[in-house]
Amino acid sequence: MKSISIYALTRKQNIACLSRLEHQLSGREKPLKIRTWELNSMRAFVDHLEEHMPEVYRLRFFYSFQIPRLGKEFDLLQVKEKQIVNIELKSGAVSGDAIRRQLIQNRYYLSVLGRPIRSYTYISSEDRLVRLTNHDNLVDADWDRLCEELKEPGKDEPGDLEDCFRAEWYLISPLTQPERFLQKEYFLTAQQKDIERQILKKVRAERSGYYSFSGLPGTGKTLLLYDIAMKLSGRQKVCMIHCGTSGEEWKKLHERLRRILWMSDREITEETGFEDYGAVFVDEAHLLSEEPLKWIIRAAGTRPVIFSSDCEDMISQEERKQNVAEDLVHLPDIQVFHLTNRIRTNAEVSSFILNMMHLPGRRGLRPYPHVEVVYANDDREAENFRKDYLRQGYRPPQENEECLVVVMDDRYYYDEKGYLRSEQRDVRKLFHQLSRAKEELALVVKENETVYTVLLNLLQGRK
C-alpha cells in the first residue's frame, strides 16, 4: 500500500465515498471500512496541525497500516529516510499506562526499519497530545515540536511498506530462540492474545478444566503455550510435557526456567503423578499415543490441562498412526480453539504443501515462485541435486530453516481421493518435515514420474 494525504481524507464528504477515496489513494488490496470515531479524531488532529503549519496538505501518512500476517495495526505512520513518526488516535479516555504500553510496543515493531522513531498519541475527547520520551515516559507534547518533526527533510517511503516487515522477526520460537523468549522479546498476535485471555480467565476462576488449541505448523502454538505457562507459573510450578521431541533440544531453555518443569511423553507411565504442579501443559499433543494420554488425564486429576497440537486434516485418515485429536475433543467440557494465521511460513509455500498433501483441497491455486521441483532417475542424480541445493543455502528437513530441500522417492503415491499416501505410512512425517520450510522449498522427486507430474501441474496452477 502507499502513503496518502490525510488532508484529502478528512475533507467533509459521504463516508462511503471516503472509503473509496482511501482505497484509490492507498492502493491496498481490499477497501478499508473507515470508522466514524477514528475519522472524527483524525479531523480534529488535522485541524490542530493546520493551526501550526499551513501546508498540511503536503503530509503523507500510511493510514491504518497492518504488518502482514500479524494483525499489528498502526493508525498513522510517516516513514521518511531518516525517521519515522507514529501517531495513534484515541476518541475516548484511555489510561496513561495503556497508551505508554502501546507506543512502546509500536516502537519495538518499527525498530526493524533502523530509523529514529517519534511516538505520539492524540486523545480527541480530551484534546490532548502526548508523546513517548527516549526513557519510555509519557509526557504532554507540544504541537509545534510535532509539526517540526513532520516537516523534517527527506523523501517519504514510496510504498510497499509491507515488504519491509517479516512476521518471523517478531514471533519467536522458545526452542530455537530461548534467549529472546526468556528476555520477553516477543509479542503475541491478536488471535493468540484472545485465546490466551479466554483460557487464563477460566483457569484462574475454576482451577481446572481441559483446553486445546490447534493449527498448522508455523501458527505460533508453542510460543502461545509457553506464554500461558509463564503466566500460570507465577504462584506455583507447572509441568510441560513435550511429545516426539528429544529432551536435549529443550535443555538450554529449561535450565533457566525455575517454575516450569518438563518431561518427555516417553517418561509418562501409569505411576506418573502431578501432585506438585498447579497445571499440566502438553506440547505437540498430536504425537501422543492413546495410553500416555489416558495416564496424563488420570494423573492430572482436577488440575487444568492445556494441549497444543498440529492440525492434520490434509493427511488421509489411513496415514495417521493415531487419532488423539478426536480423543481430545471428547474430553468433558473441553474448550477448543483453532489458530488460523501461519506466521513463520511463507503463505505461498504453505499453500503448495497443503495442496500437494490433498489434491481436492486446492486451497487457492496460484504461482509458486519459491517452490522448485526437479526429477532424478537414480540415487546418484538425486544426491547431485541435493548437494547443489545445499550449496545454494538450503538445509535438510531435520532443521527449521528458511530454505529446505527434501527428497521424495517411489514409495509415495496418490489414492483415489487425492490424498498423498506412502507404502511405509510416513506421509505424516513428510508433512511435518515440509512444514519446517519458512521461505523456500525444493523437492527432489526420485524415480516417481506420476507424483512428479502432479507436482509440476500444481506449480503451474493446473487442476
Coordinates of C-alpha atoms in Angstrom, one line a residue:
M1 CA 0.0 0.0 0.0
K2 CA 1.0 3.6 -0.5
S3 CA 1.1 6.6 1.9
I4 CA -1.8 9.0 1.4
S5 CA -2.8 12.6 2.2
I6 CA -4.8 12.7 5.4
Y7 CA -5.8 16.2 4.4
A8 CA -7.7 14.7 1.5
L9 CA -9.2 12.0 3.7
T10 CA -10.5 14.5 6.3
R11 CA -12.5 16.8 3.9
K12 CA -16.2 16.6 4.5
Q13 CA -18.0 14.1 2.3
N14 CA -20.0 10.9 2.4
I15 CA -18.2 8.3 4.4
A16 CA -18.8 5.7 1.7
C17 CA -17.0 8.0 -0.8
L18 CA -14.2 8.4 1.7
S19 CA -13.7 4.7 1.9
R20 CA -13.5 4.5 -1.9
L21 CA -11.1 7.5 -1.9
E22 CA -8.8 5.8 0.6
H23 CA -8.9 2.6 -1.4
Q24 CA -7.9 4.5 -4.6
L25 CA -5.1 6.6 -2.9
S26 CA -3.6 3.8 -0.8
G27 CA -3.8 1.0 -3.4
R28 CA -4.5 -1.5 -0.6
E29 CA -5.9 -4.9 -1.7
K30 CA -9.3 -4.5 -0.1
P31 CA -11.4 -1.4 0.7
L32 CA -11.0 -0.3 4.3
K33 CA -14.0 0.3 6.5
I34 CA -13.4 3.7 8.0
R35 CA -14.8 4.1 11.5
T36 CA -16.6 7.3 12.3
W37 CA -14.9 7.9 15.6
E38 CA -11.5 7.5 14.1
L39 CA -12.4 9.8 11.2
N40 CA -13.6 12.5 13.7
S41 CA -10.4 12.1 15.7
M42 CA -8.3 12.5 12.6
R43 CA -10.2 15.6 11.5
A44 CA -9.6 17.2 14.9
F45 CA -6.0 16.2 14.7
V46 CA -5.6 17.7 11.2
D47 CA -7.4 20.9 12.4
H48 CA -4.7 21.3 15.1
L49 CA -1.9 20.7 12.6
E50 CA -3.3 23.5 10.3
E51 CA -3.1 25.9 13.2
H52 CA 0.7 25.3 13.4
M53 CA 1.7 24.5 9.8
P54 CA -0.1 25.9 6.7
E55 CA 1.0 23.1 4.3
V56 CA -0.7 20.2 6.0
Y57 CA -1.9 19.0 2.6
R58 CA 1.6 18.1 1.7
L59 CA 1.9 15.5 4.5
R60 CA 1.7 11.8 3.6
F61 CA 1.0 9.0 6.1
F62 CA 0.4 5.3 5.9
Y63 CA -3.1 5.1 7.3
S64 CA -4.3 2.0 9.2
F65 CA -1.2 0.0 8.2
Q66 CA -1.0 -3.6 9.3
I67 CA 2.1 -5.8 9.4
P68 CA 1.4 -8.8 7.2
R69 CA 0.2 -11.9 9.0
L70 CA 0.5 -10.4 12.4
G71 CA -2.6 -8.1 12.5
K72 CA -0.5 -5.4 14.2
E73 CA -2.0 -2.1 13.2
F74 CA -0.8 1.5 13.3
D75 CA -3.1 4.4 12.9
L76 CA -0.8 6.9 11.2
L77 CA 2.8 6.4 10.1
Q78 CA 5.0 8.9 8.4
V79 CA 8.0 7.0 7.1
K80 CA 11.0 9.0 5.8
E81 CA 14.6 8.2 5.0
K82 CA 15.9 9.4 8.4
Q83 CA 13.0 9.0 10.8
I84 CA 9.5 7.6 11.5
V85 CA 6.7 9.4 13.2
N86 CA 4.0 7.2 14.7
I87 CA 0.7 8.8 15.7
E88 CA -2.1 6.8 17.4
L89 CA -5.6 8.3 17.6
K90 CA -8.0 7.8 20.5
S91 CA -11.5 9.2 20.8
G92 CA -12.3 8.3 24.4
A93 CA -10.4 8.3 27.7
V94 CA -7.6 5.8 27.9
S95 CA -5.2 5.3 30.8
G96 CA -1.7 6.6 30.5
D97 CA -0.3 3.1 31.1
A98 CA -2.3 1.7 28.2
I99 CA -1.1 4.5 25.9
R100 CA 2.5 4.0 27.0
R101 CA 2.4 0.2 26.5
Q102 CA 1.0 0.6 23.0
L103 CA 3.6 3.2 22.0
I104 CA 6.5 1.1 23.4
Q105 CA 5.1 -2.0 21.5
N106 CA 4.8 0.0 18.3
R107 CA 8.4 1.3 18.6
Y108 CA 9.6 -2.3 19.0
Y109 CA 7.8 -3.4 15.8
L110 CA 9.1 -0.4 13.9
S111 CA 12.6 -0.7 15.1
V112 CA 13.4 -3.2 12.4
L113 CA 13.4 -0.3 9.9
G114 CA 16.6 1.0 11.6
R115 CA 15.5 4.7 11.9
P116 CA 14.7 7.0 14.9
I117 CA 11.1 6.7 15.9
R118 CA 8.9 9.6 17.2
S119 CA 5.8 8.3 19.1
Y120 CA 2.7 10.3 19.8
T121 CA -1.0 9.7 20.8
Y122 CA -3.8 12.2 20.2
I123 CA -6.9 11.8 22.5
S124 CA -9.6 13.8 20.8
S125 CA -12.1 13.7 23.7
E126 CA -9.6 15.4 25.9
D127 CA -8.0 17.4 23.1
R128 CA -4.7 16.2 24.4
L129 CA -1.4 15.3 22.6
V130 CA 1.2 13.1 24.4
R131 CA 4.5 11.6 23.4
L132 CA 6.8 8.8 24.5
T133 CA 10.2 10.0 25.6
N134 CA 13.5 8.2 24.9
H135 CA 13.3 7.0 28.5
D136 CA 9.8 5.5 28.0
N137 CA 8.0 8.1 29.9
L138 CA 4.7 9.6 28.7
V139 CA 4.6 13.4 28.7
D140 CA 2.4 16.1 27.3
A141 CA 3.5 17.0 23.8
D142 CA 4.0 20.3 22.0
W143 CA 2.2 20.8 18.7
D144 CA 5.0 23.0 17.4
R145 CA 7.5 20.2 18.1
L146 CA 5.4 17.6 16.4
C147 CA 5.0 19.8 13.3
E148 CA 8.7 20.4 13.1
E149 CA 9.3 16.7 13.2
L150 CA 6.7 16.1 10.5
K151 CA 8.4 18.7 8.3
E152 CA 11.8 17.0 8.8
P153 CA 13.5 17.0 5.3
G154 CA 13.8 13.7 3.5
K155 CA 11.9 11.6 1.0
D156 CA 8.8 9.8 2.0
E157 CA 8.7 6.0 1.7
P158 CA 7.3 5.5 -1.8
G159 CA 5.1 2.5 -0.9
D160 CA 5.1 -1.3 -0.4
L161 CA 5.8 -0.8 3.3
E162 CA 4.7 -4.4 3.8
D163 CA 7.9 -5.6 2.1
C164 CA 9.9 -4.0 4.9
F165 CA 8.5 -6.3 7.6
R166 CA 8.8 -10.1 8.1
A167 CA 6.5 -11.7 10.7
E168 CA 9.1 -14.2 11.8
W169 CA 11.2 -11.4 13.2
Y170 CA 8.5 -10.8 15.9
L171 CA 7.0 -14.3 16.6
I172 CA 9.9 -16.3 18.0
S173 CA 10.3 -19.9 18.9
P174 CA 11.1 -20.7 22.6
L175 CA 13.0 -23.7 21.3
T176 CA 15.3 -22.1 18.7
Q177 CA 15.5 -18.7 20.3
P178 CA 15.4 -19.3 24.1
E179 CA 17.3 -16.1 25.0
R180 CA 14.8 -13.9 23.2
F181 CA 11.9 -15.8 24.8
L182 CA 13.4 -15.5 28.3
Q183 CA 14.0 -11.8 27.8
K184 CA 10.4 -11.4 26.6
E185 CA 11.5 -10.0 23.2
Y186 CA 8.3 -11.1 21.5
F187 CA 4.6 -10.2 21.2
L188 CA 1.6 -12.4 20.5
T189 CA -0.8 -11.8 17.6
A190 CA -4.3 -10.5 18.3
Q191 CA -5.7 -14.1 17.8
Q192 CA -3.1 -15.6 20.2
K193 CA -3.9 -12.9 22.8
D194 CA -7.6 -13.6 22.6
I195 CA -7.1 -17.4 23.0
E196 CA -4.8 -16.8 26.0
R197 CA -7.2 -14.4 27.6
Q198 CA -10.1 -16.9 27.4
I199 CA -8.0 -19.8 28.8
L200 CA -6.5 -17.8 31.7
K201 CA -9.8 -16.3 32.7
K202 CA -11.4 -19.7 33.1
V203 CA -8.3 -21.4 34.6
R204 CA -7.9 -18.7 37.3
A205 CA -11.6 -18.8 38.1
E206 CA -12.1 -22.6 38.2
R207 CA -8.5 -24.0 38.7
S208 CA -9.5 -26.9 36.5
G209 CA -10.7 -27.9 33.0
Y210 CA -9.3 -29.1 29.6
Y211 CA -8.2 -26.7 26.9
S212 CA -6.9 -27.4 23.5
F213 CA -5.6 -25.2 20.6
S214 CA -4.5 -26.5 17.2
G215 CA -3.3 -25.1 13.9
L216 CA -1.0 -25.7 11.1
P217 CA 2.8 -25.6 11.7
G218 CA 4.0 -22.1 11.9
T219 CA 1.0 -20.6 13.7
G220 CA 2.9 -20.0 16.9
K221 CA 1.3 -22.7 19.1
T222 CA 4.4 -23.5 21.2
L223 CA 5.1 -19.8 21.9
L224 CA 1.4 -19.4 23.0
L225 CA 1.7 -22.5 25.2
Y226 CA 4.8 -21.3 26.9
D227 CA 3.5 -17.8 27.4
I228 CA 0.4 -19.2 29.2
A229 CA 2.7 -21.5 31.2
M230 CA 4.9 -18.5 32.2
K231 CA 1.8 -16.6 33.4
L232 CA 0.4 -19.5 35.4
S233 CA 3.8 -20.4 37.0
G234 CA 4.0 -17.1 38.9
R235 CA 2.5 -18.7 42.1
Q236 CA 3.1 -22.5 41.6
K237 CA 5.1 -24.8 39.5
V238 CA 3.6 -26.2 36.3
C239 CA 4.6 -29.2 34.2
M240 CA 5.4 -29.0 30.4
I241 CA 5.2 -32.3 28.5
H242 CA 7.0 -32.5 25.1
C243 CA 5.9 -35.1 22.7
G244 CA 8.1 -36.6 20.0
T245 CA 10.9 -34.2 20.6
S246 CA 14.3 -35.0 22.1
G247 CA 14.6 -33.5 25.6
E248 CA 18.1 -32.4 24.8
E249 CA 16.7 -29.7 22.5
W250 CA 14.9 -28.1 25.4
K251 CA 17.7 -28.1 27.9
K252 CA 19.0 -24.6 27.2
L253 CA 15.6 -23.1 27.8
H254 CA 14.6 -25.1 30.8
E255 CA 18.0 -24.7 32.6
R256 CA 16.8 -21.1 33.1
L257 CA 13.2 -21.8 34.0
R258 CA 12.7 -22.5 37.6
R259 CA 8.9 -22.9 37.9
I260 CA 8.2 -24.7 34.6
L261 CA 9.5 -28.3 34.8
W262 CA 9.4 -30.5 31.7
M263 CA 9.3 -34.2 30.8
S264 CA 9.1 -36.2 27.6
D265 CA 6.0 -38.1 26.7
R266 CA 8.2 -41.2 26.8
E267 CA 8.6 -40.8 30.5
I268 CA 4.9 -40.9 31.2
T269 CA 3.8 -44.2 32.9
E270 CA 0.8 -45.3 35.0
E271 CA 2.8 -44.3 38.1
T272 CA 3.4 -40.7 36.9
G273 CA 2.0 -38.1 39.3
F274 CA 1.5 -34.3 39.0
E275 CA 0.8 -33.6 42.7
D276 CA 3.5 -30.9 42.8
Y277 CA 2.1 -29.0 39.8
G278 CA -0.7 -26.4 39.5
A279 CA -1.3 -27.1 35.8
V280 CA -0.1 -29.5 33.1
F281 CA 0.8 -28.5 29.5
V282 CA 1.2 -30.9 26.6
D283 CA 3.1 -29.6 23.5
E284 CA 2.7 -31.4 20.1
A285 CA -0.2 -33.5 21.6
H286 CA -0.9 -34.9 18.1
L287 CA 2.2 -37.1 18.6
L288 CA 0.8 -38.7 21.7
S289 CA -0.4 -42.3 21.7
E290 CA -3.6 -43.3 23.5
E291 CA -2.1 -44.8 26.6
P292 CA 0.1 -41.8 27.6
L293 CA -2.9 -39.6 27.0
K294 CA -5.0 -41.7 29.4
W295 CA -2.3 -41.6 32.0
I296 CA -1.9 -37.9 31.8
I297 CA -5.6 -37.3 32.2
R298 CA -5.8 -39.7 35.1
A299 CA -2.7 -38.2 36.9
A300 CA -3.7 -34.6 36.4
G301 CA -7.0 -35.1 38.3
T302 CA -8.8 -31.8 38.6
R303 CA -5.8 -29.7 37.5
P304 CA -6.1 -27.7 34.3
V305 CA -4.6 -29.5 31.3
I306 CA -3.7 -27.4 28.2
F307 CA -2.9 -29.2 24.9
S308 CA -1.2 -27.7 21.8
S309 CA -1.3 -29.8 18.6
D310 CA -0.8 -29.6 14.9
C311 CA -3.8 -29.7 12.5
E312 CA -3.5 -32.8 10.2
D313 CA -6.8 -32.5 8.3
M314 CA -5.0 -32.7 5.0
I315 CA -3.5 -36.1 5.7
S316 CA -5.5 -39.2 5.0
Q317 CA -7.0 -41.0 7.9
E318 CA -5.2 -44.2 7.0
E319 CA -1.8 -42.4 7.2
R320 CA -2.4 -41.2 10.7
K321 CA -0.8 -43.5 13.2
Q322 CA -3.4 -42.5 15.9
N323 CA -6.2 -40.0 16.1
V324 CA -5.6 -38.4 19.5
A325 CA -7.2 -35.2 18.2
E326 CA -10.6 -36.9 18.3
D327 CA -10.0 -38.2 21.8
L328 CA -9.2 -34.6 23.0
V329 CA -12.4 -33.2 21.5
H330 CA -14.4 -35.7 23.6
L331 CA -12.8 -34.8 26.9
P332 CA -15.6 -33.4 29.3
D333 CA -16.3 -29.7 28.8
I334 CA -13.1 -29.1 26.9
Q335 CA -12.6 -25.7 25.3
V336 CA -11.2 -26.0 21.8
F337 CA -9.5 -23.2 19.8
H338 CA -8.0 -23.1 16.3
L339 CA -5.1 -20.8 15.2
T340 CA -5.5 -19.8 11.6
N341 CA -2.7 -17.4 10.7
R342 CA 0.6 -19.1 9.7
I343 CA 3.2 -16.7 10.9
R344 CA 6.6 -18.2 10.4
T345 CA 5.8 -19.8 7.0
N346 CA 5.7 -18.2 3.6
A347 CA 2.0 -18.2 2.7
E348 CA 2.8 -19.4 -0.8
V349 CA 4.9 -22.3 0.4
S350 CA 2.2 -23.2 2.9
S351 CA -0.4 -23.3 0.1
F352 CA 1.7 -25.6 -2.0
I353 CA 2.3 -28.0 0.9
L354 CA -1.4 -28.2 1.7
N355 CA -2.4 -28.8 -1.9
M356 CA 0.2 -31.5 -2.5
M357 CA -1.0 -33.3 0.6
H358 CA -4.6 -33.4 -0.6
L359 CA -5.3 -32.6 -4.2
P360 CA -9.0 -31.8 -4.0
G361 CA -8.3 -29.2 -1.4
R362 CA -6.7 -26.9 -4.0
R363 CA -6.6 -24.1 -1.4
G364 CA -6.0 -21.1 -3.7
L365 CA -4.3 -22.2 -6.9
R366 CA -1.6 -19.7 -7.5
P367 CA 2.0 -19.4 -8.9
Y368 CA 4.7 -20.8 -6.6
P369 CA 8.0 -18.9 -7.4
H370 CA 9.5 -20.0 -4.0
V371 CA 9.0 -23.8 -4.7
E372 CA 11.1 -25.9 -7.0
V373 CA 10.6 -29.5 -8.1
V374 CA 13.2 -31.5 -10.0
Y375 CA 13.4 -35.1 -11.2
A376 CA 16.1 -37.7 -10.6
N377 CA 16.3 -41.0 -12.3
D378 CA 18.5 -42.7 -9.7
D379 CA 20.3 -42.3 -6.4
R380 CA 23.3 -40.5 -8.0
E381 CA 21.2 -37.9 -9.7
A382 CA 19.2 -37.3 -6.5
E383 CA 22.3 -36.8 -4.5
N384 CA 23.7 -34.4 -7.0
F385 CA 20.6 -32.3 -6.9
R386 CA 20.6 -32.4 -3.1
K387 CA 24.3 -31.3 -2.9
D388 CA 23.5 -28.5 -5.3
Y389 CA 20.6 -27.2 -3.2
L390 CA 22.8 -27.5 0.0
R391 CA 25.4 -25.4 -1.8
Q392 CA 22.8 -22.8 -2.5
G393 CA 22.0 -22.5 1.2
Y394 CA 19.1 -25.0 1.5
R395 CA 19.1 -27.3 4.5
P396 CA 17.9 -30.8 5.2
P397 CA 14.5 -31.4 6.9
Q398 CA 16.0 -32.1 10.3
E399 CA 16.4 -28.3 10.8
N400 CA 14.0 -25.4 10.9
E401 CA 15.3 -23.3 8.1
E402 CA 14.4 -20.5 5.7
C403 CA 15.1 -22.9 2.7
L404 CA 14.5 -26.6 2.8
V405 CA 15.4 -29.4 0.4
V406 CA 13.5 -32.8 0.7
V407 CA 13.9 -36.0 -1.4
M408 CA 10.8 -38.0 -2.3
D409 CA 11.2 -41.5 -3.7
D410 CA 8.9 -44.1 -5.4
R411 CA 7.1 -45.1 -2.2
Y412 CA 4.8 -42.1 -2.5
Y413 CA 1.5 -42.1 -4.5
Y414 CA -1.9 -40.5 -4.6
D415 CA -5.0 -42.5 -3.7
E416 CA -8.4 -42.3 -5.4
K417 CA -9.5 -39.4 -3.0
G418 CA -6.4 -37.3 -3.9
Y419 CA -4.5 -37.9 -0.7
L420 CA -0.8 -38.3 -0.8
R421 CA 0.0 -41.8 0.5
S422 CA 3.1 -43.9 1.2
E423 CA 3.8 -47.6 1.3
Q424 CA 5.6 -47.0 4.6
R425 CA 2.8 -44.9 6.1
D426 CA 5.2 -42.0 6.6
V427 CA 3.3 -39.1 4.9
R428 CA 2.6 -37.7 8.3
K429 CA 6.3 -37.4 9.0
L430 CA 6.9 -35.9 5.5
F431 CA 4.2 -33.3 6.1
H432 CA 5.9 -32.1 9.3
Q433 CA 9.3 -32.1 7.6
L434 CA 8.0 -29.9 4.7
S435 CA 6.3 -27.6 7.2
R436 CA 9.7 -26.6 8.6
A437 CA 10.4 -24.6 5.4
K438 CA 9.9 -20.9 6.1
E439 CA 10.6 -19.2 2.8
E440 CA 11.9 -21.6 0.1
L441 CA 11.2 -25.3 -0.7
A442 CA 12.9 -27.6 -3.1
L443 CA 11.6 -31.2 -3.8
V444 CA 13.8 -33.8 -5.5
V445 CA 11.5 -36.5 -6.8
K446 CA 13.4 -39.7 -7.4
E447 CA 12.1 -42.5 -9.8
N448 CA 8.4 -41.4 -9.4
E449 CA 7.1 -39.9 -12.6
T450 CA 3.5 -40.0 -11.5
V451 CA 4.0 -37.9 -8.4
Y452 CA 6.5 -35.6 -10.3
T453 CA 3.8 -34.9 -13.0
V454 CA 1.2 -34.0 -10.3
L455 CA 3.6 -31.6 -8.5
L456 CA 4.6 -29.9 -11.8
N457 CA 0.9 -29.4 -12.5
L458 CA 0.5 -27.8 -9.1
L459 CA 3.4 -25.5 -9.7
Q460 CA 1.7 -24.3 -12.9
G461 CA -1.7 -23.8 -11.2
R462 CA -3.3 -26.6 -13.1
K463 CA -6.0 -29.0 -11.7

